[in-house]
């Protein structure tokens, strides 16, 4: 276990009051742990932020890249109206199976579809189906492909859509221009793409809390 920080207590204080656990979310994390999945899901407060962003968007179609055990998927799925749809892309069939159980228990099996495979293969297949434009895209998979995922998000998004890119700080490593680590290089390329893209307006926010020092980027697809 890593050392404890004052921000762990603050994060717990906020989440107990603003993003409280329920049996479905707790069980999703329990089953993810039991199956040996890495403990890298979004925190409760981050999950609640995703849910609020989806609601603010009035999102009816959500795309997630990187399902893991479906914890963030549940937060996002709960923001959908009854006729809304969420597609979540996951490389690891074991993760997808755990997620399917967690989403079924959450009552979201009808609205959420987990597609197994490398996202860079699933995305063109999805595009070929001419899906309704996505209102929110949450990118949270292999960070080395972040620039590709941002490009696909723009391609599949509707006007005014919101792109959320997780883990853009990684303890500050994002400023290391010489890094050959794929997560750092991929995230830097994605940030530069957002900054220079004619159809995107974005920002990035640093965070501390249950997941240490990290952050997320937000980008709006211009109408
Ligand atoms: N969004 C989840 C956490 C996702 S962790 C949550 O917050 O609850 C990142 C996930 O991306 C892992 O499950 C990993 O298997 C998946 N992943 C890694 N490479 C991928 C790829 N090329 N395509 C799709 N998913 C990938
Ligand atoms: C890692 C991945 C994540 O999506 C995350 O939120 C935290 C950590 C990781 O691969 O270490
Ligand atoms: Mg993440």
PDB file of C-alpha atoms and ligand atoms in Angstrom:
ATOM      1  CA  UNK A   1       0.000   0.000   0.000  1.00  0.00           C
ATOM      2  CA  UNK A   2       1.340   3.459  -0.770  1.00  0.00           C
ATOM      3  CA  UNK A   3       1.657   6.136   1.933  1.00  0.00           C
ATOM      4  CA  UNK A   4      -1.473   8.031   2.832  1.00  0.00           C
ATOM      5  CA  UNK A   5      -2.005  11.631   1.754  1.00  0.00           C
ATOM      6  CA  UNK A   6      -4.300  14.326   3.058  1.00  0.00           C
ATOM      7  CA  UNK A   7      -6.093  14.213  -0.308  1.00  0.00           C
ATOM      8  CA  UNK A   8      -7.170  10.599   0.310  1.00  0.00           C
ATOM      9  CA  UNK A   9      -9.186  11.829   3.297  1.00  0.00           C
ATOM     10  CA  UNK A  10     -10.576  14.744   1.318  1.00  0.00           C
ATOM     11  CA  UNK A  11     -11.527  12.459  -1.578  1.00  0.00           C
ATOM     12  CA  UNK A  12     -13.280  10.098   0.874  1.00  0.00           C
ATOM     13  CA  UNK A  13     -15.048  13.053   2.513  1.00  0.00           C
ATOM     14  CA  UNK A  14     -16.421  14.206  -0.845  1.00  0.00           C
ATOM     15  CA  UNK A  15     -17.289  10.764  -2.167  1.00  0.00           C
ATOM     16  CA  UNK A  16     -19.146   9.728   1.005  1.00  0.00           C
ATOM     17  CA  UNK A  17     -21.394  12.752   0.627  1.00  0.00           C
ATOM     18  CA  UNK A  18     -21.544  13.277  -3.128  1.00  0.00           C
ATOM     19  CA  UNK A  19     -20.819   9.975  -4.826  1.00  0.00           C
ATOM     20  CA  UNK A  20     -21.842   7.353  -2.271  1.00  0.00           C
ATOM     21  CA  UNK A  21     -21.393   3.702  -2.994  1.00  0.00           C
ATOM     22  CA  UNK A  22     -24.366   1.482  -3.572  1.00  0.00           C
ATOM     23  CA  UNK A  23     -24.594  -2.309  -3.675  1.00  0.00           C
ATOM     24  CA  UNK A  24     -24.202  -2.430  -7.466  1.00  0.00           C
ATOM     25  CA  UNK A  25     -21.048  -0.281  -7.599  1.00  0.00           C
ATOM     26  CA  UNK A  26     -19.526  -2.024  -4.574  1.00  0.00           C
ATOM     27  CA  UNK A  27     -20.245  -5.448  -6.082  1.00  0.00           C
ATOM     28  CA  UNK A  28     -18.696  -4.365  -9.390  1.00  0.00           C
ATOM     29  CA  UNK A  29     -15.423  -3.555  -7.649  1.00  0.00           C
ATOM     30  CA  UNK A  30     -15.637  -6.714  -5.501  1.00  0.00           C
ATOM     31  CA  UNK A  31     -16.112  -8.954  -8.517  1.00  0.00           C
ATOM     32  CA  UNK A  32     -13.364  -7.117 -10.406  1.00  0.00           C
ATOM     33  CA  UNK A  33     -10.975  -7.734  -7.485  1.00  0.00           C
ATOM     34  CA  UNK A  34     -12.062 -11.354  -7.166  1.00  0.00           C
ATOM     35  CA  UNK A  35     -11.285 -11.900 -10.864  1.00  0.00           C
ATOM     36  CA  UNK A  36      -7.834 -10.362 -10.422  1.00  0.00           C
ATOM     37  CA  UNK A  37      -8.463  -7.253 -12.523  1.00  0.00           C
ATOM     38  CA  UNK A  38      -6.067  -4.354 -11.848  1.00  0.00           C
ATOM     39  CA  UNK A  39      -7.416  -1.682  -9.467  1.00  0.00           C
ATOM     40  CA  UNK A  40      -7.371   1.124 -11.999  1.00  0.00           C
ATOM     41  CA  UNK A  41     -11.049   1.994 -12.393  1.00  0.00           C
ATOM     42  CA  UNK A  42     -12.004   5.633 -11.993  1.00  0.00           C
ATOM     43  CA  UNK A  43     -12.595   6.770  -8.408  1.00  0.00           C
ATOM     44  CA  UNK A  44     -16.174   7.313  -7.154  1.00  0.00           C
ATOM     45  CA  UNK A  45     -15.870  11.099  -7.528  1.00  0.00           C
ATOM     46  CA  UNK A  46     -14.494  10.688 -11.046  1.00  0.00           C
ATOM     47  CA  UNK A  47     -17.304   8.266 -11.893  1.00  0.00           C
ATOM     48  CA  UNK A  48     -19.808  10.813 -10.635  1.00  0.00           C
ATOM     49  CA  UNK A  49     -18.123  13.480 -12.761  1.00  0.00           C
ATOM     50  CA  UNK A  50     -18.496  11.270 -15.850  1.00  0.00           C
ATOM     51  CA  UNK A  51     -22.162  10.753 -15.003  1.00  0.00           C
ATOM     52  CA  UNK A  52     -22.732  14.499 -14.557  1.00  0.00           C
ATOM     53  CA  UNK A  53     -20.923  15.294 -17.808  1.00  0.00           C
ATOM     54  CA  UNK A  54     -23.070  12.767 -19.663  1.00  0.00           C
ATOM     55  CA  UNK A  55     -26.215  14.283 -18.142  1.00  0.00           C
ATOM     56  CA  UNK A  56     -25.097  17.837 -18.933  1.00  0.00           C
ATOM     57  CA  UNK A  57     -24.517  16.686 -22.517  1.00  0.00           C
ATOM     58  CA  UNK A  58     -27.982  15.154 -22.553  1.00  0.00           C
ATOM     59  CA  UNK A  59     -26.108  12.164 -23.913  1.00  0.00           C
ATOM     60  CA  UNK A  60     -28.149   9.474 -25.659  1.00  0.00           C
ATOM     61  CA  UNK A  61     -25.182   7.754 -27.277  1.00  0.00           C
ATOM     62  CA  UNK A  62     -21.970   7.157 -25.362  1.00  0.00           C
ATOM     63  CA  UNK A  63     -18.764   5.463 -26.508  1.00  0.00           C
ATOM     64  CA  UNK A  64     -16.196   4.158 -24.031  1.00  0.00           C
ATOM     65  CA  UNK A  65     -12.761   2.857 -24.983  1.00  0.00           C
ATOM     66  CA  UNK A  66     -11.430   0.656 -22.149  1.00  0.00           C
ATOM     67  CA  UNK A  67     -14.125  -1.149 -20.129  1.00  0.00           C
ATOM     68  CA  UNK A  68     -12.132  -3.086 -17.510  1.00  0.00           C
ATOM     69  CA  UNK A  69     -14.778  -4.407 -15.081  1.00  0.00           C
ATOM     70  CA  UNK A  70     -17.386  -1.881 -16.163  1.00  0.00           C
ATOM     71  CA  UNK A  71     -17.174   0.425 -13.142  1.00  0.00           C
ATOM     72  CA  UNK A  72     -16.938   3.665 -15.166  1.00  0.00           C
ATOM     73  CA  UNK A  73     -19.426   2.086 -17.594  1.00  0.00           C
ATOM     74  CA  UNK A  74     -22.035   1.819 -14.818  1.00  0.00           C
ATOM     75  CA  UNK A  75     -21.620   5.489 -13.871  1.00  0.00           C
ATOM     76  CA  UNK A  76     -21.975   6.514 -17.529  1.00  0.00           C
ATOM     77  CA  UNK A  77     -24.752   4.017 -18.294  1.00  0.00           C
ATOM     78  CA  UNK A  78     -26.850   5.375 -15.438  1.00  0.00           C
ATOM     79  CA  UNK A  79     -26.819   8.789 -17.115  1.00  0.00           C
ATOM     80  CA  UNK A  80     -28.584   7.407 -20.196  1.00  0.00           C
ATOM     81  CA  UNK A  81     -32.285   7.753 -20.877  1.00  0.00           C
ATOM     82  CA  UNK A  82     -34.250   4.505 -21.348  1.00  0.00           C
ATOM     83  CA  UNK A  83     -33.674   4.570 -25.120  1.00  0.00           C
ATOM     84  CA  UNK A  84     -29.993   5.571 -24.783  1.00  0.00           C
ATOM     85  CA  UNK A  85     -27.096   3.349 -25.801  1.00  0.00           C
ATOM     86  CA  UNK A  86     -23.515   2.885 -24.652  1.00  0.00           C
ATOM     87  CA  UNK A  87     -20.870   0.946 -26.581  1.00  0.00           C
ATOM     88  CA  UNK A  88     -17.756   0.026 -24.598  1.00  0.00           C
ATOM     89  CA  UNK A  89     -14.653  -1.423 -26.257  1.00  0.00           C
ATOM     90  CA  UNK A  90     -12.424  -3.863 -24.369  1.00  0.00           C
ATOM     91  CA  UNK A  91      -9.401  -5.823 -25.520  1.00  0.00           C
ATOM     92  CA  UNK A  92      -9.302  -8.473 -22.802  1.00  0.00           C
ATOM     93  CA  UNK A  93     -12.145 -11.040 -22.959  1.00  0.00           C
ATOM     94  CA  UNK A  94     -11.721 -11.747 -19.230  1.00  0.00           C
ATOM     95  CA  UNK A  95     -12.291  -8.099 -18.416  1.00  0.00           C
ATOM     96  CA  UNK A  96     -15.291  -7.989 -20.756  1.00  0.00           C
ATOM     97  CA  UNK A  97     -16.806 -11.035 -19.055  1.00  0.00           C
ATOM     98  CA  UNK A  98     -16.491  -9.496 -15.593  1.00  0.00           C
ATOM     99  CA  UNK A  99     -17.945  -6.267 -16.978  1.00  0.00           C
ATOM    100  CA  UNK A 100     -20.892  -8.117 -18.529  1.00  0.00           C
ATOM    101  CA  UNK A 101     -21.803  -9.567 -15.119  1.00  0.00           C
ATOM    102  CA  UNK A 102     -21.455  -6.205 -13.419  1.00  0.00           C
ATOM    103  CA  UNK A 103     -23.552  -4.450 -16.069  1.00  0.00           C
ATOM    104  CA  UNK A 104     -26.275  -7.111 -15.892  1.00  0.00           C
ATOM    105  CA  UNK A 105     -26.472  -6.672 -12.107  1.00  0.00           C
ATOM    106  CA  UNK A 106     -26.701  -2.913 -12.683  1.00  0.00           C
ATOM    107  CA  UNK A 107     -29.732  -3.479 -14.912  1.00  0.00           C
ATOM    108  CA  UNK A 108     -27.823  -2.000 -17.859  1.00  0.00           C
ATOM    109  CA  UNK A 109     -27.463  -5.092 -20.061  1.00  0.00           C
ATOM    110  CA  UNK A 110     -30.080  -3.791 -22.509  1.00  0.00           C
ATOM    111  CA  UNK A 111     -28.517  -0.379 -22.921  1.00  0.00           C
ATOM    112  CA  UNK A 112     -24.819  -1.268 -22.841  1.00  0.00           C
ATOM    113  CA  UNK A 113     -22.884  -3.361 -25.317  1.00  0.00           C
ATOM    114  CA  UNK A 114     -19.315  -4.467 -24.559  1.00  0.00           C
ATOM    115  CA  UNK A 115     -17.361  -5.307 -27.706  1.00  0.00           C
ATOM    116  CA  UNK A 116     -14.277  -7.461 -27.312  1.00  0.00           C
ATOM    117  CA  UNK A 117     -11.177  -6.756 -29.377  1.00  0.00           C
ATOM    118  CA  UNK A 118      -8.433  -4.226 -29.956  1.00  0.00           C
ATOM    119  CA  UNK A 119     -10.183  -0.858 -30.113  1.00  0.00           C
ATOM    120  CA  UNK A 120      -8.301   0.082 -33.287  1.00  0.00           C
ATOM    121  CA  UNK A 121     -10.070  -2.862 -34.941  1.00  0.00           C
ATOM    122  CA  UNK A 122     -13.441  -2.368 -33.259  1.00  0.00           C
ATOM    123  CA  UNK A 123     -13.594   1.351 -34.132  1.00  0.00           C
ATOM    124  CA  UNK A 124     -13.540   0.960 -37.949  1.00  0.00           C
ATOM    125  CA  UNK A 125     -16.032  -1.904 -37.630  1.00  0.00           C
ATOM    126  CA  UNK A 126     -18.284   0.322 -35.542  1.00  0.00           C
ATOM    127  CA  UNK A 127     -17.916   3.210 -38.013  1.00  0.00           C
ATOM    128  CA  UNK A 128     -18.899   0.892 -40.880  1.00  0.00           C
ATOM    129  CA  UNK A 129     -22.248   0.346 -39.140  1.00  0.00           C
ATOM    130  CA  UNK A 130     -23.012   4.077 -39.406  1.00  0.00           C
ATOM    131  CA  UNK A 131     -24.022   4.415 -35.758  1.00  0.00           C
ATOM    132  CA  UNK A 132     -25.871   7.474 -34.507  1.00  0.00           C
ATOM    133  CA  UNK A 133     -23.324  10.160 -33.577  1.00  0.00           C
ATOM    134  CA  UNK A 134     -21.921   9.797 -30.067  1.00  0.00           C
ATOM    135  CA  UNK A 135     -22.569  12.609 -27.596  1.00  0.00           C
ATOM    136  CA  UNK A 136     -19.774  11.633 -25.229  1.00  0.00           C
ATOM    137  CA  UNK A 137     -16.639   9.556 -25.750  1.00  0.00           C
ATOM    138  CA  UNK A 138     -14.623   8.375 -22.728  1.00  0.00           C
ATOM    139  CA  UNK A 139     -11.096   7.321 -23.707  1.00  0.00           C
ATOM    140  CA  UNK A 140      -9.442   5.166 -21.036  1.00  0.00           C
ATOM    141  CA  UNK A 141      -7.528   2.282 -22.629  1.00  0.00           C
ATOM    142  CA  UNK A 142      -3.927   1.810 -23.810  1.00  0.00           C
ATOM    143  CA  UNK A 143      -2.562   5.339 -23.593  1.00  0.00           C
ATOM    144  CA  UNK A 144      -0.087   4.874 -26.448  1.00  0.00           C
ATOM    145  CA  UNK A 145      -3.005   4.933 -28.876  1.00  0.00           C
ATOM    146  CA  UNK A 146      -4.583   8.063 -27.395  1.00  0.00           C
ATOM    147  CA  UNK A 147      -4.043  10.222 -30.513  1.00  0.00           C
ATOM    148  CA  UNK A 148      -5.693   7.548 -32.677  1.00  0.00           C
ATOM    149  CA  UNK A 149      -8.574   7.300 -30.222  1.00  0.00           C
ATOM    150  CA  UNK A 150      -9.068  11.073 -30.239  1.00  0.00           C
ATOM    151  CA  UNK A 151      -9.192  10.992 -34.055  1.00  0.00           C
ATOM    152  CA  UNK A 152     -11.766   8.198 -33.995  1.00  0.00           C
ATOM    153  CA  UNK A 153     -13.759  10.049 -31.353  1.00  0.00           C
ATOM    154  CA  UNK A 154     -13.960  13.113 -33.622  1.00  0.00           C
ATOM    155  CA  UNK A 155     -14.957  10.865 -36.516  1.00  0.00           C
ATOM    156  CA  UNK A 156     -17.769   9.194 -34.571  1.00  0.00           C
ATOM    157  CA  UNK A 157     -18.915  12.197 -32.543  1.00  0.00           C
ATOM    158  CA  UNK A 158     -21.786  14.506 -33.278  1.00  0.00           C
ATOM    159  CA  UNK A 159     -21.587  18.303 -33.194  1.00  0.00           C
ATOM    160  CA  UNK A 160     -21.119  19.518 -29.622  1.00  0.00           C
ATOM    161  CA  UNK A 161     -19.959  16.112 -28.404  1.00  0.00           C
ATOM    162  CA  UNK A 162     -17.627  15.841 -25.444  1.00  0.00           C
ATOM    163  CA  UNK A 163     -14.428  13.794 -25.438  1.00  0.00           C
ATOM    164  CA  UNK A 164     -12.964  12.856 -22.037  1.00  0.00           C
ATOM    165  CA  UNK A 165      -9.408  11.538 -21.964  1.00  0.00           C
ATOM    166  CA  UNK A 166      -8.310   9.907 -18.700  1.00  0.00           C
ATOM    167  CA  UNK A 167      -4.896   9.774 -17.040  1.00  0.00           C
ATOM    168  CA  UNK A 168      -3.198  12.661 -18.783  1.00  0.00           C
ATOM    169  CA  UNK A 169      -0.825  13.608 -15.932  1.00  0.00           C
ATOM    170  CA  UNK A 170       0.558  10.355 -14.515  1.00  0.00           C
ATOM    171  CA  UNK A 171       2.355  11.929 -11.559  1.00  0.00           C
ATOM    172  CA  UNK A 172       3.691  14.717 -13.775  1.00  0.00           C
ATOM    173  CA  UNK A 173       5.371  12.499 -16.357  1.00  0.00           C
ATOM    174  CA  UNK A 174       3.333  14.151 -19.138  1.00  0.00           C
ATOM    175  CA  UNK A 175       5.795  17.058 -19.329  1.00  0.00           C
ATOM    176  CA  UNK A 176       8.687  14.742 -20.213  1.00  0.00           C
ATOM    177  CA  UNK A 177       9.092  15.517 -23.915  1.00  0.00           C
ATOM    178  CA  UNK A 178      11.930  12.985 -24.233  1.00  0.00           C
ATOM    179  CA  UNK A 179       9.996  10.087 -22.744  1.00  0.00           C
ATOM    180  CA  UNK A 180       9.769   7.011 -24.900  1.00  0.00           C
ATOM    181  CA  UNK A 181       7.138   5.492 -22.591  1.00  0.00           C
ATOM    182  CA  UNK A 182       4.109   4.878 -24.828  1.00  0.00           C
ATOM    183  CA  UNK A 183       1.653   6.288 -22.286  1.00  0.00           C
ATOM    184  CA  UNK A 184       3.555   9.573 -21.983  1.00  0.00           C
ATOM    185  CA  UNK A 185       4.261   9.913 -25.714  1.00  0.00           C
ATOM    186  CA  UNK A 186       0.694   8.895 -26.621  1.00  0.00           C
ATOM    187  CA  UNK A 187      -0.894  11.296 -24.186  1.00  0.00           C
ATOM    188  CA  UNK A 188       1.382  14.158 -25.277  1.00  0.00           C
ATOM    189  CA  UNK A 189       0.462  13.524 -28.913  1.00  0.00           C
ATOM    190  CA  UNK A 190      -3.225  13.483 -27.978  1.00  0.00           C
ATOM    191  CA  UNK A 191      -2.942  16.768 -26.064  1.00  0.00           C
ATOM    192  CA  UNK A 192      -1.134  18.373 -29.001  1.00  0.00           C
ATOM    193  CA  UNK A 193      -3.778  17.035 -31.390  1.00  0.00           C
ATOM    194  CA  UNK A 194      -6.571  18.500 -29.255  1.00  0.00           C
ATOM    195  CA  UNK A 195      -4.745  21.833 -29.110  1.00  0.00           C
ATOM    196  CA  UNK A 196      -4.226  22.057 -32.859  1.00  0.00           C
ATOM    197  CA  UNK A 197      -7.373  20.352 -34.188  1.00  0.00           C
ATOM    198  CA  UNK A 198      -9.681  22.733 -36.070  1.00  0.00           C
ATOM    199  CA  UNK A 199     -12.792  20.947 -34.735  1.00  0.00           C
ATOM    200  CA  UNK A 200     -11.718  20.610 -31.072  1.00  0.00           C
ATOM    201  CA  UNK A 201     -11.640  22.993 -28.150  1.00  0.00           C
ATOM    202  CA  UNK A 202     -10.085  21.484 -25.064  1.00  0.00           C
ATOM    203  CA  UNK A 203      -8.493  21.808 -21.696  1.00  0.00           C
ATOM    204  CA  UNK A 204      -6.810  19.516 -19.167  1.00  0.00           C
ATOM    205  CA  UNK A 205      -7.183  19.478 -15.408  1.00  0.00           C
ATOM    206  CA  UNK A 206      -4.813  18.003 -12.839  1.00  0.00           C
ATOM    207  CA  UNK A 207      -6.339  15.951 -10.040  1.00  0.00           C
ATOM    208  CA  UNK A 208      -5.307  14.453  -6.713  1.00  0.00           C
ATOM    209  CA  UNK A 209      -7.307  11.923  -4.776  1.00  0.00           C
ATOM    210  CA  UNK A 210      -7.804   8.206  -4.427  1.00  0.00           C
ATOM    211  CA  UNK A 211      -5.896   7.677  -7.678  1.00  0.00           C
ATOM    212  CA  UNK A 212      -2.899   9.814  -6.726  1.00  0.00           C
ATOM    213  CA  UNK A 213      -1.721  12.704  -8.879  1.00  0.00           C
ATOM    214  CA  UNK A 214      -3.231  12.466 -12.335  1.00  0.00           C
ATOM    215  CA  UNK A 215      -5.748  14.331 -14.459  1.00  0.00           C
ATOM    216  CA  UNK A 216      -8.077  14.333 -17.397  1.00  0.00           C
ATOM    217  CA  UNK A 217      -8.532  16.281 -20.614  1.00  0.00           C
ATOM    218  CA  UNK A 218     -11.868  17.499 -21.946  1.00  0.00           C
ATOM    219  CA  UNK A 219     -12.436  18.378 -25.573  1.00  0.00           C
ATOM    220  CA  UNK A 220     -15.581  19.640 -27.243  1.00  0.00           C
ATOM    221  CA  UNK A 221     -16.230  18.795 -30.860  1.00  0.00           C
ATOM    222  CA  UNK A 222     -17.254  22.087 -32.375  1.00  0.00           C
ATOM    223  CA  UNK A 223     -20.703  22.193 -33.959  1.00  0.00           C
TER     224      UNK A 223
HETATM  225  N1  LIG B   1     -12.664   2.670 -17.830  1.00  0.00           N
HETATM  226  C1  LIG B   1     -12.389   1.694 -16.780  1.00  0.00           C
HETATM  227  C2  LIG B   1     -10.888   1.433 -16.657  1.00  0.00           C
HETATM  228  C3  LIG B   1     -10.248   0.977 -17.930  1.00  0.00           C
HETATM  229  S1  LIG B   1      -8.607   0.338 -17.617  1.00  0.00           S
HETATM  230  C4  LIG B   1     -12.890   2.238 -15.453  1.00  0.00           C
HETATM  231  O1  LIG B   1     -12.548   3.379 -15.123  1.00  0.00           O
HETATM  232  O2  LIG B   1     -13.613   1.517 -14.737  1.00  0.00           O
HETATM  233  C5  LIG B   1      -8.054   0.156 -19.258  1.00  0.00           C
HETATM  234  C6  LIG B   1      -8.724  -1.001 -20.027  1.00  0.00           C
HETATM  235  O3  LIG B   1      -8.353  -0.863 -21.386  1.00  0.00           O
HETATM  236  C7  LIG B   1      -8.255  -2.393 -19.577  1.00  0.00           C
HETATM  237  O4  LIG B   1      -9.351  -3.221 -19.284  1.00  0.00           O
HETATM  238  C8  LIG B   1      -7.504  -2.923 -20.792  1.00  0.00           C
HETATM  239  O5  LIG B   1      -7.651  -4.316 -21.001  1.00  0.00           O
HETATM  240  C9  LIG B   1      -8.179  -2.149 -21.925  1.00  0.00           C
HETATM  241  N2  LIG B   1      -7.363  -2.071 -23.133  1.00  0.00           N
HETATM  242  C10 LIG B   1      -6.015  -2.055 -23.234  1.00  0.00           C
HETATM  243  N3  LIG B   1      -5.638  -2.001 -24.512  1.00  0.00           N
HETATM  244  C11 LIG B   1      -6.777  -1.973 -25.245  1.00  0.00           C
HETATM  245  C12 LIG B   1      -7.055  -1.946 -26.640  1.00  0.00           C
HETATM  246  N4  LIG B   1      -6.077  -1.909 -27.555  1.00  0.00           N
HETATM  247  N5  LIG B   1      -8.333  -1.938 -27.047  1.00  0.00           N
HETATM  248  C13 LIG B   1      -9.338  -1.957 -26.144  1.00  0.00           C
HETATM  249  N6  LIG B   1      -9.141  -2.005 -24.817  1.00  0.00           N
HETATM  250  C14 LIG B   1      -7.874  -2.013 -24.378  1.00  0.00           C
HETATM  251  C1  LIG B   2      -3.692   2.867 -15.367  1.00  0.00           C
HETATM  252  C2  LIG B   2      -4.694   2.958 -16.313  1.00  0.00           C
HETATM  253  C3  LIG B   2      -5.794   3.748 -16.050  1.00  0.00           C
HETATM  254  O1  LIG B   2      -6.800   3.880 -16.958  1.00  0.00           O
HETATM  255  C4  LIG B   2      -5.916   4.430 -14.874  1.00  0.00           C
HETATM  256  O2  LIG B   2      -7.008   5.195 -14.665  1.00  0.00           O
HETATM  257  C5  LIG B   2      -4.917   4.333 -13.923  1.00  0.00           C
HETATM  258  C6  LIG B   2      -3.813   3.547 -14.173  1.00  0.00           C
HETATM  259  C7  LIG B   2      -2.504   2.035 -15.613  1.00  0.00           C
HETATM  260  O3  LIG B   2      -2.440   1.397 -16.672  1.00  0.00           O
HETATM  261  O4  LIG B   2      -1.636   1.999 -14.760  1.00  0.00           O
HETATM  262 MG1  LIG B   3      -8.145   5.591 -16.419  1.00  0.00          MG
END
